[in-house]
Amino acid sequence: MIVTRFAPSPTGYLHIGGLRTALYSYLYARANGGKFLLRIEDTDLKRNSEEATIAIREAFEWCGLDYDGEVEYQSKRFDIYAKFVQKLLDEGKAYKCYMSKEELDALRTEQEARKERPKYDGRYRDFKGTPPAGIEPVIRIKAPRAGEIAFKDGIKGDVKFNVADILDDFIIARSDGTPTYNFVVVVDDALMGVTHVIRGDDHLSNTPKQIVLYEALGFKIPEFFHVAMINGEDGKKLSKRHGATDVMEYKRMGYLPEALLNFLVRLGWSHGDDEIFGMADMLKYFDPHDINKSASTYNAQKLDWLNAHYIKTLPYERLARDMLEFDVDFKAHKKGELLLNILRERSKTLIDMKNAALAIINAPQSYDEKAYEKFITPDSLEILAKFKEVLTLNLDANGYETLTNEFLAQNDLKLKDLAQALRVSLTGSSVSPSIFEVLEVLGSDEIKNRIEKILKERK
Ligand code: GLU
């Protein structure tokens, strides 16, 4: 069975880069009847793990990703780690190192003077003597001293590290007994039964160390997939400078989770020239072995384009529910469905939809100055006053169109003589969806009220 995991360090919010690796891990597990697990890497106890879990849970819920079983917290697993450190000590695969900070510093200075890579020289590796007094030892792994560490990365292919260049007998437990990062990741991935580790390639340099630990502990090495980073449009690693990185910030900005997931799955993976991937398509086509080798570039326009696509195509009920969070209740409006359907054609975000909806639902409090100046003239006000008189019944958009055309013909007018002035009087600006649909949404009484208002307030 395929078991994947997402293992964030608590940062207080879920980063979109993190959501992408979570999505990849999720898809691979779900598409294959496997398991997708969540582990919070909170060994740095100063950080609040509960808060991070809440933030991740909230973002996962919004995106519709779910994980199996209980969340694992590394901070609750110290006893387990201690047991495995002891096991390695007992088996002679790890040892206590009593080097003081001063000695380490001196070694480093010598190595730097010789232009060598600073590394621990293994002086306590086979130490049998009496430990120096007053020093709490660290525990170091007996790492290989020569040769290569090679593995087949599911994305990058064959990866090789020269031991002499990257390894030393690195620390697995500090002098206060706390285990180090690579050690706990390996113990957890092994005990959680993780078969496929999909993570950012900023972790690539940890992998040879982790492989050393898998071997020492006698655990099966999982398959690794190191996903290239997401860059901003300037080619630098994506950061807050480029825009939002907090997943929930996208929600607040009016993006749909479908759009964000579609955007993220395509950032780093493709299937032919296809751009639109709903969850069902992702589950059908996604394979982590097809993830791109090179870094991807964040493209804000693409996200907007996808968001517009999902706003156009998701069911009314669904969008109406999401719009409640933006304080627009389409269902409370008698023409709510029509209104949403006309607005979805021209909204890039739910915030766009909110603004456009409120401009129609609420009578204008003020008028756009430029539009007012251009379109509200003594002549157009007179036309509006006359038009008001022909409004009796509530009609649908076609009915209003016929009525309007008759009115224009009888008064020897063109649509342009009426349409913009009518838009300004109804919505406060000259930009709105099809005027006849707006008329249908408002109904004749409300249209008359708004025309009367602009007539009354004439400057
Ligand atoms: N906790 C690490 C991070 O947030 C991920 C570790 C891993 O995936 O192996 O970057």
Coordinates of C-alpha atoms in Angstrom, one line a residue, residues 40-435:
I40 CA 3.6 18.1 12.8
E41 CA 7.3 18.5 13.1
D42 CA 7.3 20.5 16.3
T43 CA 10.4 19.4 18.1
D44 CA 11.3 23.0 18.6
L45 CA 9.0 23.3 21.6
K46 CA 9.0 27.1 21.6
R47 CA 6.7 27.1 18.7
N48 CA 3.0 26.4 19.2
S49 CA 2.1 23.2 17.5
E50 CA -1.6 23.3 18.2
E51 CA -1.9 26.6 16.5
A52 CA -0.1 25.3 13.4
T53 CA -2.3 22.2 13.3
I54 CA -5.4 24.3 13.5
A55 CA -4.2 26.5 10.6
I56 CA -3.3 23.4 8.5
R57 CA -6.6 21.7 9.3
E58 CA -8.5 24.8 8.4
A59 CA -6.6 25.1 5.0
F60 CA -7.0 21.4 4.3
E61 CA -10.7 21.6 5.1
W62 CA -11.1 24.6 2.8
C63 CA -9.3 22.7 0.0
G64 CA -11.2 19.4 0.6
L65 CA -8.0 17.5 1.5
D66 CA -8.3 15.0 4.3
Y67 CA -5.8 12.9 6.0
D68 CA -6.0 9.4 7.5
G69 CA -5.9 8.7 11.2
E70 CA -4.7 11.0 14.0
V71 CA -2.2 13.8 13.5
E72 CA 1.2 12.8 14.8
Y73 CA 3.1 15.4 16.9
Q74 CA 6.8 14.9 17.1
S75 CA 6.8 16.7 20.4
K76 CA 4.9 13.8 21.9
R77 CA 7.3 11.1 20.6
F78 CA 10.5 11.9 22.5
D79 CA 10.4 8.6 24.3
I80 CA 10.3 6.7 21.0
Y81 CA 13.2 8.6 19.7
A82 CA 15.2 8.0 22.9
K83 CA 14.6 4.3 22.5
F84 CA 16.0 4.2 19.0
V85 CA 19.0 6.3 20.0
Q86 CA 19.7 3.8 22.7
K87 CA 19.3 0.9 20.3
L88 CA 22.0 2.4 18.0
L89 CA 24.3 2.9 21.0
D90 CA 23.8 -0.7 22.1
E91 CA 24.5 -2.0 18.7
G92 CA 27.7 0.1 18.4
K93 CA 26.2 2.1 15.5
A94 CA 26.3 5.3 17.4
Y95 CA 28.6 6.6 20.1
K96 CA 28.9 9.3 22.7
C97 CA 31.1 12.2 21.8
Y98 CA 32.6 14.3 24.5
M99 CA 34.2 17.0 22.5
S100 CA 33.8 20.4 24.1
K101 CA 32.7 23.5 22.2
E102 CA 36.2 24.9 22.4
E103 CA 37.7 21.7 20.9
L104 CA 35.1 21.8 18.1
D105 CA 35.8 25.5 17.4
A106 CA 39.6 24.8 17.3
L107 CA 39.1 21.9 14.9
R108 CA 36.9 24.1 12.7
T109 CA 39.5 26.8 12.6
E110 CA 42.3 24.3 11.7
Q111 CA 40.2 22.9 8.9
E112 CA 39.3 26.3 7.5
A113 CA 43.0 27.3 7.6
R114 CA 43.7 24.2 5.5
K115 CA 40.8 25.2 3.2
E116 CA 39.0 21.9 4.1
R117 CA 35.3 21.5 4.6
P118 CA 34.6 21.8 8.3
K119 CA 33.5 18.4 9.6
Y120 CA 33.8 16.4 12.8
D121 CA 36.9 14.2 12.7
G122 CA 35.5 11.1 14.4
R123 CA 37.9 11.4 17.4
Y124 CA 35.4 9.7 19.8
R125 CA 34.3 7.1 17.3
D126 CA 36.2 4.3 18.9
F127 CA 36.9 5.9 22.2
K128 CA 37.2 3.4 25.0
G129 CA 38.8 5.5 27.7
T130 CA 37.4 7.4 30.7
P131 CA 35.1 10.2 29.6
P132 CA 36.3 13.7 30.4
A133 CA 34.5 15.1 33.5
G134 CA 31.9 17.8 33.3
I135 CA 30.8 17.2 29.7
E136 CA 27.4 15.9 28.7
P137 CA 28.1 14.0 25.5
V138 CA 26.2 14.3 22.2
I139 CA 25.4 11.1 20.4
R140 CA 26.8 10.7 16.9
I141 CA 26.1 8.2 14.2
K142 CA 28.9 6.1 12.8
A143 CA 28.5 7.2 9.2
P144 CA 30.3 5.7 6.2
R145 CA 33.7 7.4 5.7
A146 CA 34.2 6.9 2.0
G147 CA 32.3 5.9 -1.1
E148 CA 29.0 7.1 -2.4
I149 CA 25.4 7.4 -1.2
A150 CA 23.2 6.9 -4.2
F151 CA 19.4 6.6 -4.6
K152 CA 16.9 6.9 -7.3
D153 CA 14.7 9.9 -6.9
G154 CA 11.3 9.6 -8.4
I155 CA 11.7 13.0 -10.0
K156 CA 15.4 13.7 -10.3
G157 CA 16.4 10.2 -11.3
D158 CA 19.8 8.9 -10.1
V159 CA 21.2 11.1 -7.4
K160 CA 24.7 10.5 -6.0
F161 CA 26.5 12.0 -3.1
N162 CA 30.2 11.6 -2.4
V163 CA 30.5 10.7 1.2
A164 CA 33.8 12.7 1.6
D165 CA 32.1 15.8 0.4
I166 CA 28.9 15.8 2.5
L167 CA 29.1 13.5 5.5
D168 CA 30.7 13.2 8.9
D169 CA 29.5 11.4 12.0
F170 CA 26.7 13.8 12.5
I171 CA 24.8 14.3 15.7
I172 CA 21.6 12.3 16.3
A173 CA 21.0 13.5 19.9
R174 CA 22.2 16.7 21.5
S175 CA 23.8 16.8 24.9
D176 CA 20.4 17.6 26.5
G177 CA 19.1 14.3 25.0
T178 CA 16.9 15.9 22.4
P179 CA 17.1 14.1 19.0
T180 CA 18.0 16.0 15.8
Y181 CA 15.9 16.7 12.8
N182 CA 17.1 14.0 10.4
F183 CA 16.9 11.4 13.1
V184 CA 13.3 12.0 14.0
V185 CA 12.1 12.3 10.4
V186 CA 13.6 8.9 9.7
V187 CA 12.2 7.2 12.8
D188 CA 8.8 8.7 12.2
D189 CA 8.6 7.9 8.5
A190 CA 9.6 4.4 9.2
L191 CA 7.2 3.8 12.1
M192 CA 4.4 5.5 10.2
G193 CA 5.0 3.1 7.3
V194 CA 5.6 5.9 4.8
T195 CA 6.5 4.3 1.5
H196 CA 6.8 7.5 -0.6
V197 CA 8.3 10.8 0.7
I198 CA 7.3 13.7 -1.5
R199 CA 8.9 17.0 -0.3
G200 CA 10.6 20.1 -1.5
D201 CA 14.1 19.8 -3.0
D202 CA 15.4 22.1 -0.3
H203 CA 15.5 18.8 1.7
L204 CA 17.7 17.0 -0.9
S205 CA 20.8 17.5 1.1
N206 CA 19.2 15.9 4.1
T207 CA 18.4 12.7 2.2
P208 CA 21.9 11.1 2.3
K209 CA 22.0 11.6 6.0
Q210 CA 18.6 10.0 6.3
I211 CA 19.6 7.1 4.2
V212 CA 22.6 6.5 6.5
L213 CA 20.1 6.4 9.4
Y214 CA 17.6 4.1 7.6
E215 CA 20.4 1.7 7.1
A216 CA 21.7 1.9 10.7
L217 CA 18.2 1.4 12.1
G218 CA 17.5 -1.4 9.7
F219 CA 14.4 0.3 8.2
K220 CA 13.3 0.0 4.6
I221 CA 14.2 3.2 2.7
P222 CA 11.2 4.8 1.1
E223 CA 11.1 6.2 -2.4
F224 CA 12.0 9.9 -2.4
F225 CA 10.5 12.6 -4.7
H226 CA 12.2 16.0 -4.4
V227 CA 10.0 18.6 -5.9
A228 CA 11.7 21.7 -7.4
M229 CA 10.8 25.0 -5.8
I230 CA 8.3 27.6 -6.9
N231 CA 9.9 30.8 -8.0
G232 CA 8.4 34.2 -8.3
E233 CA 8.2 35.9 -11.7
D234 CA 11.7 37.5 -11.0
G235 CA 13.2 34.0 -10.7
K236 CA 13.8 34.2 -7.0
K237 CA 12.3 31.7 -4.5
L238 CA 8.7 32.5 -3.9
S239 CA 8.2 34.6 -0.8
K240 CA 5.8 37.2 0.6
R241 CA 7.4 39.8 -1.6
H242 CA 5.7 38.1 -4.6
G243 CA 2.3 38.1 -3.0
A244 CA 0.3 35.9 -0.6
T245 CA 2.0 32.7 0.6
D246 CA -0.6 31.8 3.2
V247 CA -3.2 29.5 1.7
M248 CA -6.1 31.1 3.7
E249 CA -5.1 34.5 2.4
Y250 CA -6.2 33.2 -1.0
K251 CA -9.6 32.4 0.4
R252 CA -9.9 35.9 1.8
M253 CA -8.9 37.3 -1.6
G254 CA -11.8 35.5 -3.2
Y255 CA -10.1 32.5 -4.8
L256 CA -11.8 29.2 -4.9
P257 CA -10.0 26.1 -3.6
E258 CA -10.6 24.3 -6.9
A259 CA -8.7 27.1 -8.7
L260 CA -5.8 27.1 -6.2
L261 CA -5.4 23.3 -6.3
N262 CA -5.6 23.3 -10.1
F263 CA -3.0 26.1 -10.2
L264 CA -0.7 24.3 -7.8
V265 CA -1.0 20.9 -9.4
R266 CA 0.1 22.5 -12.7
L267 CA 2.9 24.4 -11.1
G268 CA 5.4 21.6 -11.5
W269 CA 3.4 18.9 -13.3
S270 CA 1.6 18.6 -16.6
H271 CA -0.5 16.2 -18.6
G272 CA -0.3 17.1 -22.2
D273 CA -1.4 20.6 -22.8
D274 CA -4.4 20.4 -20.4
E275 CA -4.9 23.3 -18.0
I276 CA -8.1 22.4 -16.3
F277 CA -7.9 19.7 -13.6
G278 CA -10.8 19.2 -11.2
M279 CA -10.1 16.8 -8.4
A280 CA -11.4 13.8 -10.4
D281 CA -9.0 14.6 -13.3
M282 CA -6.1 15.1 -10.9
L283 CA -6.8 11.7 -9.3
K284 CA -7.0 10.1 -12.7
Y285 CA -3.8 11.6 -14.2
F286 CA -1.4 12.7 -11.5
D287 CA 1.7 10.6 -11.0
P288 CA 4.6 12.0 -9.0
H289 CA 7.0 10.4 -11.4
D290 CA 5.9 13.0 -13.9
I291 CA 6.6 16.0 -11.8
N292 CA 8.9 18.4 -13.6
K293 CA 12.6 18.4 -12.8
S294 CA 13.0 22.2 -13.0
A295 CA 11.6 25.0 -10.8
S296 CA 8.3 26.4 -11.7
T297 CA 7.3 30.1 -11.9
Y298 CA 4.3 31.5 -10.0
N299 CA 2.0 33.2 -12.5
A300 CA -0.7 35.3 -10.9
Q301 CA -2.6 35.7 -14.2
K302 CA -2.9 32.0 -14.6
L303 CA -4.4 31.7 -11.1
D304 CA -6.9 34.5 -12.0
W305 CA -7.8 32.8 -15.2
L306 CA -8.4 29.5 -13.4
N307 CA -10.4 31.2 -10.8
A308 CA -12.6 32.9 -13.4
H309 CA -13.1 29.5 -15.0
Y310 CA -14.3 27.9 -11.8
I311 CA -16.5 30.9 -11.0
K312 CA -18.1 30.4 -14.4
T313 CA -18.6 26.7 -14.0
L314 CA -19.3 25.7 -10.4
P315 CA -22.9 25.1 -9.4
Y316 CA -25.0 28.0 -8.2
E317 CA -25.6 26.4 -4.8
R318 CA -21.9 26.1 -4.1
L319 CA -21.0 29.6 -5.1
A320 CA -24.0 31.1 -3.2
R321 CA -22.7 29.3 -0.1
D322 CA -19.2 30.6 -0.5
M323 CA -20.5 34.1 -1.1
L324 CA -22.1 34.1 2.4
E325 CA -18.6 34.4 3.7
F326 CA -18.3 37.6 1.7
D327 CA -21.6 38.9 3.2
V328 CA -23.7 38.5 0.1
D329 CA -26.7 36.3 0.4
F330 CA -27.9 35.5 -3.1
K331 CA -30.5 33.2 -1.8
A332 CA -32.2 36.0 0.1
H333 CA -32.7 37.8 -3.2
K334 CA -35.7 36.8 -5.3
K335 CA -33.6 36.9 -8.4
G336 CA -30.4 35.7 -6.7
E337 CA -29.7 32.9 -9.1
L338 CA -30.0 35.1 -12.1
L339 CA -27.9 37.7 -10.5
L340 CA -25.1 35.3 -9.7
N341 CA -25.3 33.8 -13.1
I342 CA -24.8 37.1 -14.8
L343 CA -22.0 38.1 -12.5
R344 CA -20.1 34.8 -12.7
E345 CA -19.4 35.6 -16.4
R346 CA -17.4 38.7 -15.4
S347 CA -15.8 38.0 -12.0
K348 CA -12.2 37.0 -11.6
T349 CA -12.6 36.6 -7.8
L350 CA -15.4 36.3 -5.3
I351 CA -14.5 39.8 -4.2
D352 CA -15.2 41.0 -7.7
M353 CA -18.5 39.2 -7.5
K354 CA -19.3 40.7 -4.2
N355 CA -18.6 44.3 -5.4
A356 CA -20.6 43.8 -8.5
A357 CA -23.5 42.1 -6.6
L358 CA -23.7 44.9 -4.0
A359 CA -23.7 47.5 -6.7
I360 CA -26.9 45.9 -8.0
I361 CA -28.5 44.7 -4.8
N362 CA -28.2 48.1 -3.0
A363 CA -29.4 51.3 -4.5
P364 CA -26.4 53.6 -5.2
Q365 CA -25.4 55.8 -2.3
S366 CA -23.4 57.9 -4.7
Y367 CA -22.6 58.0 -8.4
D368 CA -19.2 57.5 -10.1
E369 CA -18.2 61.1 -10.8
K370 CA -16.9 60.6 -14.3
A371 CA -19.8 58.4 -15.4
Y372 CA -22.3 60.9 -13.9
E373 CA -20.7 63.8 -15.7
K374 CA -20.6 62.0 -19.0
F375 CA -24.0 60.3 -19.1
I376 CA -26.3 62.2 -16.7
T377 CA -27.4 65.3 -18.7
P378 CA -30.7 67.2 -18.8
D379 CA -31.5 65.3 -21.9
S380 CA -30.8 61.9 -20.5
L381 CA -32.6 62.7 -17.3
E382 CA -35.6 63.5 -19.4
I383 CA -35.3 60.2 -21.2
L384 CA -35.1 58.4 -17.9
A385 CA -38.2 60.2 -16.6
K386 CA -40.1 59.1 -19.7
F387 CA -38.8 55.5 -19.5
K388 CA -39.9 55.2 -15.9
E389 CA -43.5 55.7 -17.1
V390 CA -43.5 52.6 -19.3
L391 CA -42.4 50.4 -16.5
T392 CA -45.4 48.6 -15.1
L393 CA -45.0 44.9 -14.9
N394 CA -42.0 42.8 -13.8
L395 CA -40.6 41.3 -16.9
D396 CA -37.7 38.9 -17.7
A397 CA -34.6 40.2 -19.6
N398 CA -36.2 39.5 -23.0
G399 CA -39.4 41.3 -22.0
Y400 CA -37.4 44.3 -20.8
E401 CA -35.5 44.3 -24.1
T402 CA -38.7 44.3 -26.1
L403 CA -40.2 47.0 -24.0
T404 CA -37.1 49.1 -24.2
N405 CA -36.9 48.8 -28.0
E406 CA -40.5 49.8 -28.3
F407 CA -39.9 52.8 -26.1
L408 CA -36.8 53.8 -28.1
A409 CA -38.7 53.5 -31.4
Q410 CA -41.7 55.5 -30.2
N411 CA -39.4 58.3 -29.0
D412 CA -37.1 58.2 -31.9
L413 CA -34.1 57.3 -29.7
K414 CA -31.2 54.9 -29.9
L415 CA -30.1 52.5 -27.2
K416 CA -27.0 54.5 -26.4
D417 CA -29.3 57.5 -25.5
L418 CA -30.7 55.5 -22.7
A419 CA -28.5 52.6 -21.7
Q420 CA -25.6 54.3 -20.0
A421 CA -27.7 56.8 -18.1
L422 CA -29.9 54.0 -17.0
R423 CA -26.8 52.0 -15.8
V424 CA -25.6 55.0 -13.8
S425 CA -29.0 55.5 -12.2
L426 CA -29.4 51.9 -11.3
T427 CA -25.9 50.9 -10.2
G428 CA -24.0 54.1 -9.7
S429 CA -21.5 53.4 -12.5
S430 CA -21.5 52.8 -16.2
V431 CA -20.0 49.4 -15.9
S432 CA -22.5 46.6 -15.3
P433 CA -23.6 43.4 -16.9
S434 CA -26.2 43.3 -19.7
I435 CA -28.6 46.1 -18.8

